[in-house]
PDB file of C-alpha atoms in Angstrom:
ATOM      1  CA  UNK A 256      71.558 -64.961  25.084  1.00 86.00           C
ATOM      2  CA  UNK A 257      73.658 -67.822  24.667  1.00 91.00           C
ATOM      3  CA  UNK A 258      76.822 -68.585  27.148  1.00 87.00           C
ATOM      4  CA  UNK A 259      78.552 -68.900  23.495  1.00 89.00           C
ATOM      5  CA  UNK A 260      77.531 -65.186  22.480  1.00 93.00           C
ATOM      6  CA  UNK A 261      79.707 -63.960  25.673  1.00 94.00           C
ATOM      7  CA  UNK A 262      83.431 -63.336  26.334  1.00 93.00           C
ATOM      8  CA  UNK A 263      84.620 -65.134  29.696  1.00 91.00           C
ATOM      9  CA  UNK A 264      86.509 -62.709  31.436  1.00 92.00           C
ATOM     10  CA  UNK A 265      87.557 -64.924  34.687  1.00 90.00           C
ATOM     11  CA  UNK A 266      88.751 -68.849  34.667  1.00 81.00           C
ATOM     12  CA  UNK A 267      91.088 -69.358  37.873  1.00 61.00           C
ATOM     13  CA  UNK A 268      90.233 -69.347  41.140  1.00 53.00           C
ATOM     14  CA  UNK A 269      92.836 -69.707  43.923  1.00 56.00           C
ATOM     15  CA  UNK A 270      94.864 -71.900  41.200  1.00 56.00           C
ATOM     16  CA  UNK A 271      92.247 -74.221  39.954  1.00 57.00           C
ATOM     17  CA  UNK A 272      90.989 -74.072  36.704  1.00 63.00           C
ATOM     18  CA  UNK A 273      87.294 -73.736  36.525  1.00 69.00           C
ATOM     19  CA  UNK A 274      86.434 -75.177  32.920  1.00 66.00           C
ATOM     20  CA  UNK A 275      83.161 -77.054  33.826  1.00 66.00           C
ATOM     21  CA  UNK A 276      81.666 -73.856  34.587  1.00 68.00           C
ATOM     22  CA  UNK A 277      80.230 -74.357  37.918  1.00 76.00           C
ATOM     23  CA  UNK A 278      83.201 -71.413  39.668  1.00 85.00           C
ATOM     24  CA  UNK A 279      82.561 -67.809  40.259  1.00 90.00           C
ATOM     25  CA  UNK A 280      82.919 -66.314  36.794  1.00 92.00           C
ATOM     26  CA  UNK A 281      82.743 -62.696  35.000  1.00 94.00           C
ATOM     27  CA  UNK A 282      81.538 -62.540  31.317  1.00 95.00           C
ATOM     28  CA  UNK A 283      81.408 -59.650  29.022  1.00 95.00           C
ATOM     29  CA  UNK A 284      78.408 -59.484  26.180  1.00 96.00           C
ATOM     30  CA  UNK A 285      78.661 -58.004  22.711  1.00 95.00           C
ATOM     31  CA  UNK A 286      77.637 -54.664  23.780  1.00 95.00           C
ATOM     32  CA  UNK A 287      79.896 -54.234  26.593  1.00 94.00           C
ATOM     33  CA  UNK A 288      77.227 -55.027  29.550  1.00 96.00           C
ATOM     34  CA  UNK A 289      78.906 -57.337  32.138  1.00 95.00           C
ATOM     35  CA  UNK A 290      77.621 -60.450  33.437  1.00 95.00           C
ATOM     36  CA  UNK A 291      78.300 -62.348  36.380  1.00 95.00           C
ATOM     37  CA  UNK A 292      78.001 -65.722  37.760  1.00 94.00           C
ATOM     38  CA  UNK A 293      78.064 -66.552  41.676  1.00 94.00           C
ATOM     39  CA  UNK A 294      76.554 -68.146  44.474  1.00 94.00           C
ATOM     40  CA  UNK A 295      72.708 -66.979  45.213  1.00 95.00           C
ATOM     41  CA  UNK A 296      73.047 -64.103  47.602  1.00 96.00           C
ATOM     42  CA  UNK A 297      70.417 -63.578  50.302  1.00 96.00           C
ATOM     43  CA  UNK A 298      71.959 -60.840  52.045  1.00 97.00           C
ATOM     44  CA  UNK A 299      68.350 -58.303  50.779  1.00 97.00           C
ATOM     45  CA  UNK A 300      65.309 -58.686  48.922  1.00 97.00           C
ATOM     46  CA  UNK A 301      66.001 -57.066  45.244  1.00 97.00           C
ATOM     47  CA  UNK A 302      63.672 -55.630  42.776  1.00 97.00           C
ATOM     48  CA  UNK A 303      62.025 -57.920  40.684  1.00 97.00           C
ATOM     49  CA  UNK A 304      63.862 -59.229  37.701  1.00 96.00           C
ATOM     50  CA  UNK A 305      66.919 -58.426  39.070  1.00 96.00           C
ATOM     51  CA  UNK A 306      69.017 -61.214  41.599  1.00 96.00           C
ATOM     52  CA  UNK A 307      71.974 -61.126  43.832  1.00 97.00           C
ATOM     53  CA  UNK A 308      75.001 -63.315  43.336  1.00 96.00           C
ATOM     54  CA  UNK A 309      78.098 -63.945  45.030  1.00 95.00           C
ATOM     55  CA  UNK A 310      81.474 -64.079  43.976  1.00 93.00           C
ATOM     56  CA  UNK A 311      85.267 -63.876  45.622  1.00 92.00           C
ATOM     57  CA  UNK A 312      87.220 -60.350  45.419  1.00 93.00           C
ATOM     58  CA  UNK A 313      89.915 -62.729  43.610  1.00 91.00           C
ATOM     59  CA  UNK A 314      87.184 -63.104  40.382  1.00 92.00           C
ATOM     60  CA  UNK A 315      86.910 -59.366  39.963  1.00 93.00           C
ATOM     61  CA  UNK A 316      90.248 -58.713  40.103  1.00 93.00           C
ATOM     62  CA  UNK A 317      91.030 -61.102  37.289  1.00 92.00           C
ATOM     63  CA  UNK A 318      88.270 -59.638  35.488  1.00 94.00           C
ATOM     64  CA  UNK A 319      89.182 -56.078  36.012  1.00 94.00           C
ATOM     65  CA  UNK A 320      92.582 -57.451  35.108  1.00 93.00           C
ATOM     66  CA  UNK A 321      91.437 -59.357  31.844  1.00 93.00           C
ATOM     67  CA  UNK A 322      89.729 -55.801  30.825  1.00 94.00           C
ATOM     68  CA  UNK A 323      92.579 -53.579  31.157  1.00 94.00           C
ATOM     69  CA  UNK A 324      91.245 -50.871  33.630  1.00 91.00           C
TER      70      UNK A 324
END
C-alpha cells in the first residue's frame, strides 16, 4: 500500500503544519482500517509483525475529530 492509496486524517500539530510528512500523523485506508505514524515506541516487546509507535493525544483528537465520532 501506497501513502497515495490512504486518506490523511491529521496535518497540525500544536499550530505547525506538518506537510513534509515527518509529524505524528493518522491515516485511514480504503477499507476503513486505520493507520498510524509516530515515533518508535519501546515501552514492550510486541508480537512479531506488529510495532509500537508514538504519537501526541493532540493527533488523535484531530483524527477522531476529522472522522466525525
Amino acid at each position: 500500500m501506497a501513502r497515495e492509496d490512504l486518506t490523511r486524517l491529521t496535518g497540525t500539530v500544536n499550530g505547525s503544519n506538518c506537510d513534509d510528512d515527518d509529524c505524528p500523523n493518522v491515516y485511514r485506508t480504503a477499507d476503513g482500517s486505520i493507520v498510524v505514524q509516530g515515533a518508535v515506541s519501546e515501552a514492550f516487546q510486541p508480537p512479531e509483525g506488529e510495532a509500537l509507535v508514538e504519537i501526541p493525544e493532540s493527533v488523535l483528537r484531530e483524527a477522531v475529530r476529522a472522522l466525525g465520532w
